[in-house]
Short mmCIF file of C-alpha atoms in Angstrom, two decimals:
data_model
loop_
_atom_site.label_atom_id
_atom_site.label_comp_id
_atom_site.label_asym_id
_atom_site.label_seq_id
_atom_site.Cartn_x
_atom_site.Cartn_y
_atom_site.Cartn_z
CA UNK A 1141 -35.30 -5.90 -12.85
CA UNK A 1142 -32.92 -2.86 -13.44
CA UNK A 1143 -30.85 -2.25 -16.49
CA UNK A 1144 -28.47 0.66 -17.99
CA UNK A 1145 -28.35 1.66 -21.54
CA UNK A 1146 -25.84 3.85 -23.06
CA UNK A 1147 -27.28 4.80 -26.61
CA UNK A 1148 -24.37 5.71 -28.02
CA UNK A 1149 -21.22 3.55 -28.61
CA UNK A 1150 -18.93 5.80 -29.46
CA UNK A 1151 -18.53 9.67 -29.16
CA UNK A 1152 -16.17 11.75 -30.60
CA UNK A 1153 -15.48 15.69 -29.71
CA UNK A 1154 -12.98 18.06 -30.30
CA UNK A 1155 -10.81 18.89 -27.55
CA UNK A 1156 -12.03 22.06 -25.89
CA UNK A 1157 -15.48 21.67 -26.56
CA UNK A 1158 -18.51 20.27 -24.00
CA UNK A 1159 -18.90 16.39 -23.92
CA UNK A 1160 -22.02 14.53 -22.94
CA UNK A 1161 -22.06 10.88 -22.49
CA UNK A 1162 -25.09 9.43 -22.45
CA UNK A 1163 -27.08 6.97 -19.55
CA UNK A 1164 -30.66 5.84 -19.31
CA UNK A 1165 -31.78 3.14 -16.54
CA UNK A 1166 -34.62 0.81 -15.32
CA UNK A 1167 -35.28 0.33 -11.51
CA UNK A 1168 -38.16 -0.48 -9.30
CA UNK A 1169 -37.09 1.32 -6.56
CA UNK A 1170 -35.08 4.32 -6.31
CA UNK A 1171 -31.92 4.66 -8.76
CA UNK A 1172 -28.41 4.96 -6.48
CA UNK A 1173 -25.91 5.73 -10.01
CA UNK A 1174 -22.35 5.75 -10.16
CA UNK A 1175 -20.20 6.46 -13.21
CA UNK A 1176 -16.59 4.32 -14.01
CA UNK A 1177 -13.72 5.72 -16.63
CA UNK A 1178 -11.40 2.63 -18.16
CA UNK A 1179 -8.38 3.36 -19.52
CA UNK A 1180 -7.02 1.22 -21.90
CA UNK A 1181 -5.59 -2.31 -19.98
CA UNK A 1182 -6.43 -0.78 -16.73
CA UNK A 1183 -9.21 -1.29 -14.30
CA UNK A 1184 -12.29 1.06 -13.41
CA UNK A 1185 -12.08 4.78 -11.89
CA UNK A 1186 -14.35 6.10 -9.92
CA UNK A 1187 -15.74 9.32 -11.30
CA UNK A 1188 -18.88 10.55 -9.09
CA UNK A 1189 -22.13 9.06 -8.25
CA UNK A 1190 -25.65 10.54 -7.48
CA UNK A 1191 -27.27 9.01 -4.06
CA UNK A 1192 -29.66 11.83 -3.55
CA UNK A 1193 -30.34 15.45 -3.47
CA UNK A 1194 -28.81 17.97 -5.62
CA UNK A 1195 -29.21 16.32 -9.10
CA UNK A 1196 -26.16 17.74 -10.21
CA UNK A 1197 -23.24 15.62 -9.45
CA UNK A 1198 -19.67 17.11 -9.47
CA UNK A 1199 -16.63 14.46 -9.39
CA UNK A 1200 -13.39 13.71 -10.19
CA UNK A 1201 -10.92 15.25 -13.75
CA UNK A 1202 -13.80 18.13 -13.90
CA UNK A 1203 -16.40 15.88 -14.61
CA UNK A 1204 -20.32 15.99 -13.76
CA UNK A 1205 -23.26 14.22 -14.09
CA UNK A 1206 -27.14 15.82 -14.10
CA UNK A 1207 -29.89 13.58 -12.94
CA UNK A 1208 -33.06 13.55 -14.59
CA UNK A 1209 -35.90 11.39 -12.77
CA UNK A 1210 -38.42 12.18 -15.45
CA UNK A 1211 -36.24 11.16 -18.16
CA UNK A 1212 -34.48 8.21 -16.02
CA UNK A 1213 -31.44 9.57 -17.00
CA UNK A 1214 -27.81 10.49 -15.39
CA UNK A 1215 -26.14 12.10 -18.55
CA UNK A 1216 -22.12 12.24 -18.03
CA UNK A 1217 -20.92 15.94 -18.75
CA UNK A 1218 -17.60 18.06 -18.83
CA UNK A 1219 -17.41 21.88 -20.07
CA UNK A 1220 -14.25 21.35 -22.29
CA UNK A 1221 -12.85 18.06 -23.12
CA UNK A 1222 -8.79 17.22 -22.94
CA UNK A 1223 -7.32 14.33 -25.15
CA UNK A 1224 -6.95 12.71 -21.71
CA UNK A 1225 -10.29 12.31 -21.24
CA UNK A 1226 -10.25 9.45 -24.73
CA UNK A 1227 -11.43 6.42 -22.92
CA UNK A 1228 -13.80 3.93 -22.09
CA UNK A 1229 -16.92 5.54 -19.94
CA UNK A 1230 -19.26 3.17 -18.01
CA UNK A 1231 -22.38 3.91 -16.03
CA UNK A 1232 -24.06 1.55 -13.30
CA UNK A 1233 -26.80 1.45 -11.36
CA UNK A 1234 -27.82 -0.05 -8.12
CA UNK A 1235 -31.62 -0.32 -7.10
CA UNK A 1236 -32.16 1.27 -3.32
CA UNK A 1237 -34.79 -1.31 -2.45
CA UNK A 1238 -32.10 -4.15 -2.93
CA UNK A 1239 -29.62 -4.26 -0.19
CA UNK A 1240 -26.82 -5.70 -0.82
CA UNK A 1241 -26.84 -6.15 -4.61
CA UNK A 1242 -24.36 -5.44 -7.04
CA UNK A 1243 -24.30 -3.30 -9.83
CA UNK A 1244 -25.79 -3.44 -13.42
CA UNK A 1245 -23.46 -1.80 -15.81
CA UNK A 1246 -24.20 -0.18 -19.40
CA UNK A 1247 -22.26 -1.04 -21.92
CA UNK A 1248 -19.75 1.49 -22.08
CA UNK A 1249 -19.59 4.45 -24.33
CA UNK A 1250 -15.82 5.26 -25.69
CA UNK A 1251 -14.96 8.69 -26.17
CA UNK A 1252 -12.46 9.79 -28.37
CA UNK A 1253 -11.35 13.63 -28.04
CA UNK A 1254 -9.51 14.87 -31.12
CA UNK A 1255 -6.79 17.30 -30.69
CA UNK B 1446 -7.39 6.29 -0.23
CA UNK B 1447 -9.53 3.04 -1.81
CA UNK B 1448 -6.83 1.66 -3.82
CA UNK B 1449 -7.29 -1.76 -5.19
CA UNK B 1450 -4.28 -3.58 -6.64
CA UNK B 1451 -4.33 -6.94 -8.76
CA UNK B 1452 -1.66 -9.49 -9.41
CA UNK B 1453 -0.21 -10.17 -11.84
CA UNK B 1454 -1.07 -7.55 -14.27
CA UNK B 1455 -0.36 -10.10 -17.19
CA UNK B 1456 0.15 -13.65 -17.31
CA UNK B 1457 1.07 -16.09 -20.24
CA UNK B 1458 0.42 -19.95 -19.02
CA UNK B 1459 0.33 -22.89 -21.10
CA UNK B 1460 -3.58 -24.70 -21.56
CA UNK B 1461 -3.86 -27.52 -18.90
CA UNK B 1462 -1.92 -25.43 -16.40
CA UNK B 1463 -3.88 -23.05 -13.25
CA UNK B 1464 -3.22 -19.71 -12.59
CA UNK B 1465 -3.68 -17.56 -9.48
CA UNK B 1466 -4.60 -13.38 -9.63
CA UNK B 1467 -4.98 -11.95 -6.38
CA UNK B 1468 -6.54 -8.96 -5.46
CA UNK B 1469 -5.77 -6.59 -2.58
CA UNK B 1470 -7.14 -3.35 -1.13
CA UNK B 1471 -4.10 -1.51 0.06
CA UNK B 1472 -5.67 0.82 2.59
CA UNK B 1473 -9.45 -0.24 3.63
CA UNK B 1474 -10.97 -3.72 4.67
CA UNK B 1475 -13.28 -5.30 2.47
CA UNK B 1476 -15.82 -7.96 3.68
CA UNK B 1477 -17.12 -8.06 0.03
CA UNK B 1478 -14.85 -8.57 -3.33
CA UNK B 1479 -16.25 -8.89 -6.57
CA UNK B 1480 -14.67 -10.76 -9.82
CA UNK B 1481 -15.62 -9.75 -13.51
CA UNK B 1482 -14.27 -10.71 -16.53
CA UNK B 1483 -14.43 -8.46 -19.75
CA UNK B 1484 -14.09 -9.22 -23.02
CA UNK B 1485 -12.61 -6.84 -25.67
CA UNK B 1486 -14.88 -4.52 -26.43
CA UNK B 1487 -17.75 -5.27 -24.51
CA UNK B 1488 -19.02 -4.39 -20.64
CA UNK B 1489 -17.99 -6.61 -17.24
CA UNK B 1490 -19.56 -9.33 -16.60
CA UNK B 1491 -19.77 -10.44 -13.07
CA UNK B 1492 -18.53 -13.62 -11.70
CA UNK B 1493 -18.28 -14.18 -8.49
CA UNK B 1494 -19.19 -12.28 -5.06
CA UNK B 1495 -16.56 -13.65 -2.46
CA UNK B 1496 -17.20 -12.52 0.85
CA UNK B 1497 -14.70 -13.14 3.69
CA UNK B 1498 -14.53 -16.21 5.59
CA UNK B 1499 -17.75 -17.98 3.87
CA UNK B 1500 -17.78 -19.55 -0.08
CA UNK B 1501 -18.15 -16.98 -2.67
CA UNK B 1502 -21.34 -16.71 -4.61
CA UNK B 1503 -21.14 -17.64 -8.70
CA UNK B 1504 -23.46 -15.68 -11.13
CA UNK B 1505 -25.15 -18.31 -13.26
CA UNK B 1506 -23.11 -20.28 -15.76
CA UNK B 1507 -19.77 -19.80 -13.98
CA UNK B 1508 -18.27 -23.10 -13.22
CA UNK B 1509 -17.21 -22.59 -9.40
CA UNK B 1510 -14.75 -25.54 -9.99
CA UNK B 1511 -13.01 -23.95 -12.33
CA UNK B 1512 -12.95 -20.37 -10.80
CA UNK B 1513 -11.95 -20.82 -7.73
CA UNK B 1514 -12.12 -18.10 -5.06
CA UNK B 1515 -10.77 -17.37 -1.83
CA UNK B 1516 -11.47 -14.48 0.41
CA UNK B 1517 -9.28 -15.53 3.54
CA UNK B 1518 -8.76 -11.97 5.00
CA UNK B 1519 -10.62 -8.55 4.82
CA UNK B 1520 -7.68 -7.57 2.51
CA UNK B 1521 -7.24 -10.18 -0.06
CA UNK B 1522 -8.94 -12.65 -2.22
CA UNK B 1523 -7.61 -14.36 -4.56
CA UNK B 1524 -8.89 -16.03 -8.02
CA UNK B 1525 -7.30 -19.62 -9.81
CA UNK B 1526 -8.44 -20.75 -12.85
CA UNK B 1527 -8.27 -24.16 -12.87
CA UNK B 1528 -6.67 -26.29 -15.87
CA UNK B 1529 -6.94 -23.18 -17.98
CA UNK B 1530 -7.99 -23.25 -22.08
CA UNK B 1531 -7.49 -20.70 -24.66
CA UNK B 1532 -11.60 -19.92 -24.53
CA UNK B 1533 -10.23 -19.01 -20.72
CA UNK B 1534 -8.49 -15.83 -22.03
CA UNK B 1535 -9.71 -12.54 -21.10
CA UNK B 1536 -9.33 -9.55 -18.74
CA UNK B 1537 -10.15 -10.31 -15.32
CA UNK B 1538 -11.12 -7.40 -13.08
CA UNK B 1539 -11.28 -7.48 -9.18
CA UNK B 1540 -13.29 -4.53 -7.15
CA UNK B 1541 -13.66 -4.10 -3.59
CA UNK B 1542 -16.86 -2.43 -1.55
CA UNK B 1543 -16.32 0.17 0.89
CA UNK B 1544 -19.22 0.04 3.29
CA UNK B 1545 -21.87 -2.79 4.95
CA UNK B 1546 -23.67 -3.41 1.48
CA UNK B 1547 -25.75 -0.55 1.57
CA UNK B 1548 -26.55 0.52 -2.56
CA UNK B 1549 -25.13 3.71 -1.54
CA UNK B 1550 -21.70 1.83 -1.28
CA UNK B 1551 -18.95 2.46 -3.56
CA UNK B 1552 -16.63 -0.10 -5.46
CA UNK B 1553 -13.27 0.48 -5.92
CA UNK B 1554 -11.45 -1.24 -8.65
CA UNK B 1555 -7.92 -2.84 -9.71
CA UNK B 1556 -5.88 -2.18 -12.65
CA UNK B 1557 -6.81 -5.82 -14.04
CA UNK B 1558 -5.03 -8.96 -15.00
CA UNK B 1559 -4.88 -9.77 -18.53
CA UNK B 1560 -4.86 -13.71 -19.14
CA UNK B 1561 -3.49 -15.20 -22.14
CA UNK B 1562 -3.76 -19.08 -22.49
CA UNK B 1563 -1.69 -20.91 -25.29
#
């Protein structure tokens, strides 16, 4: 069975410093991992997602995320936060062995950046 | 490109009455459409996979009879809840997959439709 786990519920940073949300997961297979913003009332945005190779993944709003295959993690990461950035951050998983499965999300971690 | 649009983005309906959200992607086909509800405060929880042209597939303890799903084109699919309650209230997210089902694929979302049932 896979499953996400974002430790943390809630982060808070000042604006202009590094963030780091957090993302652990469980697969049998190979990890595909994919990271979603939520703004408040809205749906998810895409951020980036790590299929394989480089395990640094650069996306979208200056965002990136490192993959870590010893530590089963994909760690969300941004050099200096903007207020903008507040929001709700979740990461997902998909399992390479299972074709045609949907995702397994975390449980979100919100961010608040204080100005 | 990969924009996914819901409608309405809010609805107020009386309980005992049905309400329909649809879900579009504006500029890709999509032979697979997911539904998720989310509660405040807490992660999606999947539905319903609705596939075009076949019956959509319910995730365990989702009444099908009361969710009812249609995915008649590669472009819509649409979502009634049936003789809604109060309990029935909730933000209901569509997403769309770009690609043949592959885990590589990527899911594009809508804005949401926030249901409130009196």
């Amino acid at each position: 069975a896979q499953s996400v786990a974002q430790p943390e519920d809630q982060v808070n940073v000042a604006e202009g410093n590094p963030l780091t949300v957090k993302c652990t997961y469980s697969v049998s297979g190979n990890p595909y991992l994919f990271w979603y913003v939520q703004y408040p009332n809205r749906g998810l945005q895409f951020l980036l997602k790590y299929i394989t190779g480089d395990n640094l993944v650069k996306g979208s709003y200056g965002f990136e995320a490192e993959f870590n295959k010893s530590q089963t993690s994909f760690h969300l990461k941004k050099p200096s936060a903007l207020v903008s950035d507040s929001a709700l951050y979740f990461c997902a998983v998909r399992d390479a062995w299972n074709y045609g499965q949907n995702f397994v999300f975390g449980p979100g971690t919100r961010l608040s950046v204080l100005p | 490109g990969a924009v996914v649009s819901q409608h309405p983005s809010w609805v107020i309906c009386k309980s005992g009455t049905s309400v329909k959200i649809e879900c579009r992607s504006l500029d890709f086909q999509a032979t697979t459409m997911f539904w998720y509800r989310q509660f405040p405060k807490q992660s999606l929880m999947l539905m319903a996979t609705s596939n075009e042209g076949s019956k959509a597939t319910y995730e365990q303890g989702v009444e099908k009879d009361k969710f009812l799903i249609n995915h008649a084109s590669l472009t819509l699919s649409t979502l009634t809840v049936t003789s809604a309650h109060p309990e029935d209230s909730s933000f209901y997210i569509c997403s769309a997959r770009i690609g043949t089902g592959a885990p590589t694929d990527t899911q594009y979302f809508g804005p949401g439709t926030r249901l409130t049932v009196l």
